[in-house]
Structures are given as C-alpha cells and as structure tokens.
Amino acid sequence: MLLIVCSLPLVAMLTGCDAKIEQFASNTLYSLTLAESRSASMDAAQTDTSAVLQQAFGTPNDPKWPSDMLSESARSLIDVDRLHRAAGPISSLQDGSHLGLYREHCVHCHGLSGDGFGPTSLALNPYPRDFRHGIFKWKSTRRNAKPTRQDLRRTLVHGEAGTAMPSFSVLPDDELDALVDYVIYLSIRGEVERELLAAAVELGYDETPPEAELQIRLPLAGDAPPASDSQATSEGAEATAEIIQEVINEWVAAEDAVVEVPAATTVSSTSDADAIERGRELFHGQIANCVGCHGPQGNGEAVTLDYDDWTKEYSTRLGLTPTDRDAMKPFRRAGAPKPRPIVPRRLQGGVFRGGGDGETLYRRITQGVAGTPMPSLEVTETESGKGLTSDQVWDLVHYVQSLGKP
Ligand code: HEC
Ligand code: HEC
C-alpha cells in the first residue's frame, strides 16, 4: 500500500507533491539556440522529438528505459526498479523506504528535467548543473568521457565543498544508487533530446516536418532490423535509434576511460621541500602556466574573463556578448540563467570542489575541468616544451596541496 507523505513543505509546494506532473518540459533554450544558429523554425522538430523522448524514456512519474533497442551492456546500465524509486512524487512505503528521491532531495536545485533551473537555482553561484549537456566536471575519466557511477556517487556522498551542492552521506546505499541511476537517466534523456533537435535540422525540419521517410521517430516493433535492406525502417527512424544508442554507449564506455595515475618515480611528496619548489616553478612556468588563471601562489587573483560551455552555447558561440542584456533577453526568457563569468579557483585554503587527494589532483591537472576553460595538459615521456612528465605533474600536485596548508 502506498502512503503519500507531503512532510517537506518546501518540496511539496514546488512539486505539488502529487501526480500531476506528467511531462518533462522540452529544451526550449537549446531549440532557440539552434533556431538562431541555423535560421530554422524548431516547432515541428520539438513536437516530434518530445514524442520520441516520451516513448523511449517515459515521464517524470513513469520513467522508461529503451531496453529493446540496446545491446546487453547498454541495457544493464540502468536498473528500471531503481529508476522508479528515484522518480515520481515523494512518498514512502510501509516498510519506511522512500520513493520520489529526486523530488525530495534534488529537484529544487537541478529542476525536474535536470536542466539546472530549479526554483532556488538563480540565487546560487555556481549554478546547479544542467545534466542535459552530458558534461560533468568532477570525474576520474578522460576529459571528454562520461563519469563513472563511482564518480557520481562520490559527488553525492561528499557534495562539493565551497558550492551549494550538499553532501548526501546520510542516505542509505540503495537510495544513493537509485539517485545515481536517475542522474544518468536524466543526462541521457537530455542529451538525446539535444542530439535529436540538432539532427532534425539536418533532416530538413523547418516550419513543417520533412517527408515521412525523414521524420524523427522510433523504429516500430515490426520494422526490419537496420542490417536488412528492406524498406521498412525509414532513414529518420534509423537516425533516431542511432542517436539513442550512441549517447547510451558513451556511458557504458566510461569505466574504460578512467585515467591511470602512475606512481611518482622520484621522491615527491607534500613534506618534500624540493618537490614543492619544483612544483612552484612549474606552476608559474610557461608550459603549465597555472599562474595565468589561478594567480601567483594560486591566490585566485589573476584577471580572466571567460564563461563556461553551458553559457557560451547561447552567447559567444552565437556571436553574442554575455553582458549584453538585450541580446540575452530571449535566451533568459527561454530559461537561461543570467550569464556569469567563470572564476578560476583560489587554490590557497585547500577547499576543493572536486576533491584534494593526490590521485584526484593528478587527474584534474592532466585532464583539466570539462565544460570550463581549465585546459588539459599533455603528459610526455621526457621533459619537452610540449608537456610535463608524470613526475612533474606529481610535483605540481604536491605544490597545490602545500598551498592549502597553513
Ligand atoms: C542546494 C542546491 C543543490 C541541491 C539540493 C543538489 N545539488 Fe547537485 N549541484 C548543485 C550545484 C550548485 C552544482 C554545481 C557545482 C559546480 O559547478 O561545480 C551541483 C552539481 C551536481 C552534479 C555535477 C557534478 C559534476 O561532476 O559536475 C551532480 C551529479 C549533482 N549535482 C547531483 C545532485 C543530486 C543527485 C542531488 C540530489 C540528491 C543534488 N545534486 C542536489 C546544487 C545542488
Ligand atoms: C585557462 C585558465 C586555467 C588554467 C591555465 C588553469 N586553470 Fe585550473 N581552473 C580553472 C577554472 C576556471 C577552474 C574552475 C572550474 C570550476 O570550478 O568550475 C579551475 C579549477 C582548478 C582546480 C579544481 C579546484 C577544485 O575546486 O576542485 C585545480 C586543482 C586547478 N584548477 C589547478 C590548476 C593547475 C595546477 C593548473 C596548471 C597546470 C591550472 N589549474 C591551470 C582555470 C584554469
């Protein structure tokens, strides 16, 4: 038996704490961005994309996973039972277990569709993450790869020091697992939506959809498999299926994209003054040039004016200036938060959003931070003008760690 509890007044107010939310809002911000860059009308594309998303991924109260079009490894990426625990309105079962975890803990910041535009988001700096881009910052994998489940779990357990992202270490393991599944689900659904909208422009959508053969739709159950040369699967359905499979496969590949961290071959540690001095020189040197963004001794006082990729998409990449309020108005109306410059971190003080242990910092320095101007750095076998050796990266790690010590 289901017992509905609306015990959290804030959440109850925001979500209505009922089953009325039946649809995910569509990505009007990205549609507008495409409309501007490709001079196409996106209405028909939005309609067909939303229909496909609902068939493949369901609704906020009844999520689905498109298992029948996936390989075995892709199918098992998400556990549909866990998805149902995280989705839907807040309630609890008689055994005390909770349902609607995402709406209980996350929605007021990250928004129902994971767009990062929840009601409290505008007051926060940095803004909550928009999961729909499929870009995550704090991960153990290569810069362009997805995070592993373990990475997302780490973010949930530790939160992000110095940001509004709280720690959920009090939640039981099975609830954390369900929330990890749900973040992956929202991110995949959101990225598929973006890719379908972009593909629609290529397929010829404008004010009206293109001919039936090119329309965005799921392959029908009776359609011939893509390998056969029968006419049953249309080009539009094939493109749709491919996009869904590719986005999901990137998540499957995350475990193989973890960056190996070699041990230092020379003496390098946070208590080794020579290593720290070598790291200090590299930090201020030409190859790493950390000082150019993080300031001398990582004091955070270098003057840089740049934006993250989420913001650039609807501003600089369209030739618009983020500080131009009139130019930003239509995007703000479509849900974009007010553009804010991204600030390189002050590394003194030792507060790390993404973790401050050696392995994490090694990966941060070599991979940079996805979605932000923090660049990646090439690791070379020998010292050269192009990159740093792994021992030099370790020296940098220890210098950065030493900055946080009083
Ligand atoms: C009070 C607001 C708030 C709440 C509640 C909140 N978050 Fe966040 N979250 C943030 C902010 C802010 C960031 C972005 C920080 C940044 O840019 O580094 C973030 C970032 C994230 C990220 C991205 C990490 C990365 O590697 O880039 C994930 C995943 C995430 N949150 C998941 C969740 C989940 C799941 C919940 C609910 C269990 C939740 N958050 C609840 C504010 C919140
Ligand atoms: C082009 C500018 C730029 C350069 C060059 C740069 N960074 Fe960064 N760095 C950033 C930005 C911006 C962030 C913040 C990302 C965020 O929080 O969203 C960042 C984040 C970091 C973090 C993560 C801090 C945390 O809170 O977890 C570390 C560590 C770091 N930088 C170290 C370095 C080191 C060491 C170098 C030199 C090898 C370097 N950075 C070079 C811009 C830069």
PDB file of C-alpha atoms in Angstrom, residues 134-353:
ATOM      1  CA  GLY A 134      26.037  15.270 -20.520  1.00  0.00           C
ATOM      2  CA  ILE A 135      29.117  17.148 -19.273  1.00  0.00           C
ATOM      3  CA  PHE A 136      30.404  16.537 -15.752  1.00  0.00           C
ATOM      4  CA  LYS A 137      33.360  18.228 -14.105  1.00  0.00           C
ATOM      5  CA  TRP A 138      34.474  16.095 -11.193  1.00  0.00           C
ATOM      6  CA  LYS A 139      35.367  12.690 -12.500  1.00  0.00           C
ATOM      7  CA  SER A 140      38.195  10.179 -12.797  1.00  0.00           C
ATOM      8  CA  THR A 141      37.804   9.696 -16.558  1.00  0.00           C
ATOM      9  CA  ARG A 142      39.332  11.407 -19.575  1.00  0.00           C
ATOM     10  CA  ARG A 143      38.217  14.973 -20.151  1.00  0.00           C
ATOM     11  CA  ASN A 144      35.684  14.140 -22.869  1.00  0.00           C
ATOM     12  CA  ALA A 145      34.382  10.935 -21.298  1.00  0.00           C
ATOM     13  CA  LYS A 146      31.367  10.442 -19.051  1.00  0.00           C
ATOM     14  CA  PRO A 147      31.887   9.995 -15.317  1.00  0.00           C
ATOM     15  CA  THR A 148      31.743   6.504 -13.815  1.00  0.00           C
ATOM     16  CA  ARG A 149      28.972   5.545 -11.397  1.00  0.00           C
ATOM     17  CA  GLN A 150      31.597   5.724  -8.670  1.00  0.00           C
ATOM     18  CA  ASP A 151      32.414   9.342  -9.630  1.00  0.00           C
ATOM     19  CA  LEU A 152      28.766  10.387  -9.380  1.00  0.00           C
ATOM     20  CA  ARG A 153      28.434   8.547  -6.112  1.00  0.00           C
ATOM     21  CA  ARG A 154      31.452  10.375  -4.761  1.00  0.00           C
ATOM     22  CA  THR A 155      29.858  13.722  -5.668  1.00  0.00           C
ATOM     23  CA  LEU A 156      26.673  12.698  -3.854  1.00  0.00           C
ATOM     24  CA  VAL A 157      28.445  11.417  -0.743  1.00  0.00           C
ATOM     25  CA  HIS A 158      30.897  14.310  -0.362  1.00  0.00           C
ATOM     26  CA  GLY A 159      28.940  17.101  -2.018  1.00  0.00           C
ATOM     27  CA  GLU A 160      31.089  19.862  -3.486  1.00  0.00           C
ATOM     28  CA  ALA A 161      32.950  21.894  -0.898  1.00  0.00           C
ATOM     29  CA  GLY A 162      32.515  25.615  -1.477  1.00  0.00           C
ATOM     30  CA  THR A 163      29.346  25.258  -3.595  1.00  0.00           C
ATOM     31  CA  ALA A 164      25.666  24.761  -2.805  1.00  0.00           C
ATOM     32  CA  MET A 165      25.890  21.086  -3.811  1.00  0.00           C
ATOM     33  CA  PRO A 166      25.237  19.372  -0.454  1.00  0.00           C
ATOM     34  CA  SER A 167      26.552  16.072   0.861  1.00  0.00           C
ATOM     35  CA  PHE A 168      24.056  13.217   0.903  1.00  0.00           C
ATOM     36  CA  SER A 169      26.220  10.932   3.026  1.00  0.00           C
ATOM     37  CA  VAL A 170      23.298  10.280   5.382  1.00  0.00           C
ATOM     38  CA  LEU A 171      21.294   8.478   2.701  1.00  0.00           C
ATOM     39  CA  PRO A 172      21.373   4.662   2.680  1.00  0.00           C
ATOM     40  CA  ASP A 173      23.351   2.930  -0.067  1.00  0.00           C
ATOM     41  CA  ASP A 174      20.339   1.780  -2.052  1.00  0.00           C
ATOM     42  CA  GLU A 175      18.949   5.325  -2.191  1.00  0.00           C
ATOM     43  CA  LEU A 176      22.286   6.691  -3.391  1.00  0.00           C
ATOM     44  CA  ASP A 177      22.342   4.001  -6.079  1.00  0.00           C
ATOM     45  CA  ALA A 178      18.843   4.946  -7.199  1.00  0.00           C
ATOM     46  CA  LEU A 179      19.835   8.626  -7.402  1.00  0.00           C
ATOM     47  CA  VAL A 180      22.951   7.798  -9.440  1.00  0.00           C
ATOM     48  CA  ASP A 181      20.771   5.866 -11.892  1.00  0.00           C
ATOM     49  CA  TYR A 182      18.399   8.786 -12.086  1.00  0.00           C
ATOM     50  CA  VAL A 183      21.136  11.352 -12.798  1.00  0.00           C
ATOM     51  CA  ILE A 184      22.448   9.118 -15.600  1.00  0.00           C
ATOM     52  CA  TYR A 185      18.899   8.689 -16.908  1.00  0.00           C
ATOM     53  CA  LEU A 186      18.164  12.444 -16.919  1.00  0.00           C
ATOM     54  CA  SER A 187      21.505  13.178 -18.524  1.00  0.00           C
ATOM     55  CA  ILE A 188      20.981  10.598 -21.280  1.00  0.00           C
ATOM     56  CA  ARG A 189      17.428  11.721 -21.902  1.00  0.00           C
ATOM     57  CA  GLY A 190      18.577  15.357 -22.072  1.00  0.00           C
ATOM     58  CA  GLU A 191      21.492  14.652 -24.363  1.00  0.00           C
ATOM     59  CA  VAL A 192      19.357  12.527 -26.695  1.00  0.00           C
ATOM     60  CA  GLU A 193      16.927  15.443 -26.860  1.00  0.00           C
ATOM     61  CA  ARG A 194      19.717  17.842 -27.841  1.00  0.00           C
ATOM     62  CA  GLU A 195      21.089  15.476 -30.476  1.00  0.00           C
ATOM     63  CA  LEU A 196      17.634  14.809 -31.937  1.00  0.00           C
ATOM     64  CA  LEU A 197      16.890  18.521 -32.189  1.00  0.00           C
ATOM     65  CA  ALA A 198      20.199  19.113 -33.957  1.00  0.00           C
ATOM     66  CA  ALA A 199      19.595  16.109 -36.259  1.00  0.00           C
ATOM     67  CA  ALA A 200      16.126  17.425 -37.087  1.00  0.00           C
ATOM     68  CA  VAL A 201      17.634  20.496 -38.707  1.00  0.00           C
ATOM     69  CA  GLU A 202      19.833  18.231 -40.859  1.00  0.00           C
ATOM     70  CA  LEU A 203      16.860  16.043 -41.773  1.00  0.00           C
ATOM     71  CA  GLY A 204      15.027  19.067 -43.141  1.00  0.00           C
ATOM     72  CA  TYR A 205      12.633  20.074 -40.368  1.00  0.00           C
ATOM     73  CA  ASP A 206      11.512  23.687 -40.553  1.00  0.00           C
ATOM     74  CA  GLU A 207       8.034  25.084 -40.009  1.00  0.00           C
ATOM     75  CA  THR A 208       6.723  21.689 -41.072  1.00  0.00           C
ATOM     76  CA  PRO A 209       8.272  18.225 -40.757  1.00  0.00           C
ATOM     77  CA  PRO A 210      10.068  16.754 -43.798  1.00  0.00           C
ATOM     78  CA  GLU A 211       8.616  13.822 -45.801  1.00  0.00           C
ATOM     79  CA  ALA A 212       7.681  10.723 -43.753  1.00  0.00           C
ATOM     80  CA  GLU A 213      10.908   8.886 -44.647  1.00  0.00           C
ATOM     81  CA  LEU A 214      12.962  11.549 -42.850  1.00  0.00           C
ATOM     82  CA  GLN A 215      10.793  12.126 -39.799  1.00  0.00           C
ATOM     83  CA  ILE A 216      12.200  11.576 -36.341  1.00  0.00           C
ATOM     84  CA  ARG A 217      10.537   8.527 -34.817  1.00  0.00           C
ATOM     85  CA  LEU A 218      11.368   5.304 -33.040  1.00  0.00           C
ATOM     86  CA  PRO A 219      11.696   2.210 -35.220  1.00  0.00           C
ATOM     87  CA  LEU A 220       8.391   0.315 -34.989  1.00  0.00           C
ATOM     88  CA  ALA A 221       8.327  -3.141 -33.452  1.00  0.00           C
ATOM     89  CA  GLY A 222       7.597  -4.613 -36.891  1.00  0.00           C
ATOM     90  CA  ASP A 223      10.405  -2.708 -38.637  1.00  0.00           C
ATOM     91  CA  ALA A 224      13.133  -4.752 -40.249  1.00  0.00           C
ATOM     92  CA  PRO A 225      16.479  -4.669 -38.410  1.00  0.00           C
ATOM     93  CA  PRO A 226      18.771  -1.992 -39.849  1.00  0.00           C
ATOM     94  CA  ALA A 227      21.050  -4.662 -41.349  1.00  0.00           C
ATOM     95  CA  SER A 228      18.458  -5.919 -43.826  1.00  0.00           C
ATOM     96  CA  ASP A 229      17.877  -3.917 -46.965  1.00  0.00           C
ATOM     97  CA  SER A 230      14.127  -3.869 -46.628  1.00  0.00           C
ATOM     98  CA  GLN A 231      12.380  -0.509 -46.811  1.00  0.00           C
ATOM     99  CA  ALA A 232      10.597  -0.960 -43.502  1.00  0.00           C
ATOM    100  CA  THR A 233      12.960   1.147 -41.392  1.00  0.00           C
ATOM    101  CA  SER A 234      12.965   4.737 -42.505  1.00  0.00           C
ATOM    102  CA  GLU A 235      16.052   6.931 -42.561  1.00  0.00           C
ATOM    103  CA  GLY A 236      14.528   9.091 -39.842  1.00  0.00           C
ATOM    104  CA  ALA A 237      13.895   6.101 -37.573  1.00  0.00           C
ATOM    105  CA  GLU A 238      17.414   4.819 -38.151  1.00  0.00           C
ATOM    106  CA  ALA A 239      18.936   8.190 -37.263  1.00  0.00           C
ATOM    107  CA  THR A 240      16.756   8.330 -34.143  1.00  0.00           C
ATOM    108  CA  ALA A 241      17.793   4.860 -32.968  1.00  0.00           C
ATOM    109  CA  GLU A 242      21.466   5.569 -33.629  1.00  0.00           C
ATOM    110  CA  ILE A 243      21.424   8.726 -31.542  1.00  0.00           C
ATOM    111  CA  ILE A 244      19.838   6.935 -28.590  1.00  0.00           C
ATOM    112  CA  GLN A 245      22.330   4.048 -28.831  1.00  0.00           C
ATOM    113  CA  GLU A 246      25.366   6.300 -29.184  1.00  0.00           C
ATOM    114  CA  VAL A 247      24.533   8.512 -26.222  1.00  0.00           C
ATOM    115  CA  ILE A 248      23.935   5.467 -24.014  1.00  0.00           C
ATOM    116  CA  ASN A 249      27.093   3.710 -25.228  1.00  0.00           C
ATOM    117  CA  GLU A 250      29.227   6.637 -24.148  1.00  0.00           C
ATOM    118  CA  TRP A 251      28.068   5.988 -20.598  1.00  0.00           C
ATOM    119  CA  VAL A 252      28.822   2.294 -20.962  1.00  0.00           C
ATOM    120  CA  ALA A 253      32.357   3.218 -22.075  1.00  0.00           C
ATOM    121  CA  ALA A 254      33.059   5.379 -19.006  1.00  0.00           C
ATOM    122  CA  GLU A 255      34.550   2.555 -16.932  1.00  0.00           C
ATOM    123  CA  ASP A 256      37.215   2.029 -19.614  1.00  0.00           C
ATOM    124  CA  ALA A 257      38.026   5.727 -19.770  1.00  0.00           C
ATOM    125  CA  VAL A 258      39.371   6.037 -16.215  1.00  0.00           C
ATOM    126  CA  VAL A 259      42.738   7.812 -16.279  1.00  0.00           C
ATOM    127  CA  GLU A 260      45.519   5.655 -14.838  1.00  0.00           C
ATOM    128  CA  VAL A 261      47.625   7.524 -12.326  1.00  0.00           C
ATOM    129  CA  PRO A 262      51.261   6.356 -12.358  1.00  0.00           C
ATOM    130  CA  ALA A 263      53.228   6.420  -9.124  1.00  0.00           C
ATOM    131  CA  ALA A 264      55.962   9.070  -8.889  1.00  0.00           C
ATOM    132  CA  THR A 265      59.368   7.618  -9.766  1.00  0.00           C
ATOM    133  CA  THR A 266      61.306  10.374  -7.999  1.00  0.00           C
ATOM    134  CA  VAL A 267      60.836  11.473  -4.422  1.00  0.00           C
ATOM    135  CA  SER A 268      57.817  13.733  -4.463  1.00  0.00           C
ATOM    136  CA  SER A 269      55.576  14.308  -1.501  1.00  0.00           C
ATOM    137  CA  THR A 270      53.873  17.121   0.327  1.00  0.00           C
ATOM    138  CA  SER A 271      56.545  17.031   3.008  1.00  0.00           C
ATOM    139  CA  ASP A 272      59.378  17.231   0.462  1.00  0.00           C
ATOM    140  CA  ALA A 273      60.528  20.853   0.146  1.00  0.00           C
ATOM    141  CA  ASP A 274      62.414  20.170  -3.121  1.00  0.00           C
ATOM    142  CA  ALA A 275      59.348  18.677  -4.794  1.00  0.00           C
ATOM    143  CA  ILE A 276      57.238  21.622  -3.692  1.00  0.00           C
ATOM    144  CA  GLU A 277      59.791  24.084  -5.021  1.00  0.00           C
ATOM    145  CA  ARG A 278      59.900  22.248  -8.381  1.00  0.00           C
ATOM    146  CA  GLY A 279      56.097  22.316  -8.420  1.00  0.00           C
ATOM    147  CA  ARG A 280      56.058  26.032  -7.631  1.00  0.00           C
ATOM    148  CA  GLU A 281      58.310  26.731 -10.614  1.00  0.00           C
ATOM    149  CA  LEU A 282      56.157  24.643 -12.932  1.00  0.00           C
ATOM    150  CA  PHE A 283      53.014  26.366 -11.659  1.00  0.00           C
ATOM    151  CA  HIS A 284      54.492  29.751 -12.596  1.00  0.00           C
ATOM    152  CA  GLY A 285      56.276  28.441 -15.717  1.00  0.00           C
ATOM    153  CA  GLN A 286      55.374  28.636 -19.394  1.00  0.00           C
ATOM    154  CA  ILE A 287      54.221  25.108 -20.108  1.00  0.00           C
ATOM    155  CA  ALA A 288      51.644  24.700 -17.335  1.00  0.00           C
ATOM    156  CA  ASN A 289      51.058  28.421 -16.814  1.00  0.00           C
ATOM    157  CA  CYS A 290      48.656  27.790 -13.972  1.00  0.00           C
ATOM    158  CA  VAL A 291      49.514  31.279 -12.728  1.00  0.00           C
ATOM    159  CA  GLY A 292      47.820  32.848 -15.762  1.00  0.00           C
ATOM    160  CA  CYS A 293      44.433  31.835 -14.392  1.00  0.00           C
ATOM    161  CA  HIS A 294      44.905  30.971 -10.727  1.00  0.00           C
ATOM    162  CA  GLY A 295      47.212  33.891  -9.871  1.00  0.00           C
ATOM    163  CA  PRO A 296      50.595  33.925  -8.122  1.00  0.00           C
ATOM    164  CA  GLN A 297      50.750  31.172  -5.479  1.00  0.00           C
ATOM    165  CA  GLY A 298      47.239  30.201  -6.556  1.00  0.00           C
ATOM    166  CA  ASN A 299      45.759  33.249  -4.821  1.00  0.00           C
ATOM    167  CA  GLY A 300      42.893  33.407  -7.332  1.00  0.00           C
ATOM    168  CA  GLU A 301      43.676  36.996  -8.263  1.00  0.00           C
ATOM    169  CA  ALA A 302      44.568  36.651 -11.940  1.00  0.00           C
ATOM    170  CA  VAL A 303      42.101  38.659 -14.002  1.00  0.00           C
ATOM    171  CA  THR A 304      40.420  36.460 -16.589  1.00  0.00           C
ATOM    172  CA  LEU A 305      37.067  36.994 -18.217  1.00  0.00           C
ATOM    173  CA  ASP A 306      35.671  33.782 -19.585  1.00  0.00           C
ATOM    174  CA  TYR A 307      32.490  31.722 -19.442  1.00  0.00           C
ATOM    175  CA  ASP A 308      31.706  28.038 -19.128  1.00  0.00           C
ATOM    176  CA  ASP A 309      30.443  25.946 -22.056  1.00  0.00           C
ATOM    177  CA  TRP A 310      26.855  25.976 -20.819  1.00  0.00           C
ATOM    178  CA  THR A 311      26.854  29.802 -21.075  1.00  0.00           C
ATOM    179  CA  LYS A 312      28.945  30.088 -24.236  1.00  0.00           C
ATOM    180  CA  GLU A 313      26.449  27.995 -26.160  1.00  0.00           C
ATOM    181  CA  TYR A 314      23.819  30.732 -26.109  1.00  0.00           C
ATOM    182  CA  SER A 315      26.173  33.715 -26.161  1.00  0.00           C
ATOM    183  CA  THR A 316      29.727  33.881 -27.539  1.00  0.00           C
ATOM    184  CA  ARG A 317      29.242  30.905 -29.887  1.00  0.00           C
ATOM    185  CA  LEU A 318      26.343  32.760 -31.492  1.00  0.00           C
ATOM    186  CA  GLY A 319      28.443  35.918 -31.725  1.00  0.00           C
ATOM    187  CA  LEU A 320      26.584  37.498 -28.792  1.00  0.00           C
ATOM    188  CA  THR A 321      28.101  39.178 -25.749  1.00  0.00           C
ATOM    189  CA  PRO A 322      27.047  37.606 -22.441  1.00  0.00           C
ATOM    190  CA  THR A 323      26.923  41.026 -20.757  1.00  0.00           C
ATOM    191  CA  ASP A 324      24.604  42.456 -23.443  1.00  0.00           C
ATOM    192  CA  ARG A 325      21.292  42.302 -21.620  1.00  0.00           C
ATOM    193  CA  ASP A 326      19.147  42.936 -24.681  1.00  0.00           C
ATOM    194  CA  ALA A 327      20.864  40.203 -26.674  1.00  0.00           C
ATOM    195  CA  MET A 328      20.436  37.784 -23.771  1.00  0.00           C
ATOM    196  CA  LYS A 329      16.760  38.570 -23.202  1.00  0.00           C
ATOM    197  CA  PRO A 330      15.225  35.940 -25.499  1.00  0.00           C
ATOM    198  CA  PHE A 331      17.510  33.269 -24.026  1.00  0.00           C
ATOM    199  CA  ARG A 332      16.696  34.359 -20.488  1.00  0.00           C
ATOM    200  CA  ARG A 333      13.027  34.026 -21.392  1.00  0.00           C
ATOM    201  CA  ALA A 334      13.706  30.515 -22.685  1.00  0.00           C
ATOM    202  CA  GLY A 335      15.101  29.626 -19.277  1.00  0.00           C
ATOM    203  CA  ALA A 336      18.797  30.524 -19.411  1.00  0.00           C
ATOM    204  CA  PRO A 337      20.212  31.801 -16.142  1.00  0.00           C
ATOM    205  CA  LYS A 338      21.930  35.186 -16.144  1.00  0.00           C
ATOM    206  CA  PRO A 339      25.409  34.676 -17.634  1.00  0.00           C
ATOM    207  CA  ARG A 340      28.131  34.830 -15.009  1.00  0.00           C
ATOM    208  CA  PRO A 341      31.872  34.711 -15.736  1.00  0.00           C
ATOM    209  CA  ILE A 342      33.593  31.543 -14.592  1.00  0.00           C
ATOM    210  CA  VAL A 343      36.158  32.252 -11.915  1.00  0.00           C
ATOM    211  CA  PRO A 344      39.333  30.152 -11.722  1.00  0.00           C
ATOM    212  CA  ARG A 345      39.577  28.793  -8.215  1.00  0.00           C
ATOM    213  CA  ARG A 346      41.588  30.273  -5.412  1.00  0.00           C
ATOM    214  CA  LEU A 347      43.810  27.325  -4.611  1.00  0.00           C
ATOM    215  CA  GLN A 348      45.061  28.710  -1.325  1.00  0.00           C
ATOM    216  CA  GLY A 349      42.939  27.472   1.545  1.00  0.00           C
ATOM    217  CA  GLY A 350      42.675  23.943   0.224  1.00  0.00           C
ATOM    218  CA  VAL A 351      38.922  23.871  -0.415  1.00  0.00           C
ATOM    219  CA  PHE A 352      38.434  21.665  -3.474  1.00  0.00           C
ATOM    220  CA  ARG A 353      35.091  21.204  -5.187  1.00  0.00           C
TER     221      ARG A 353
END
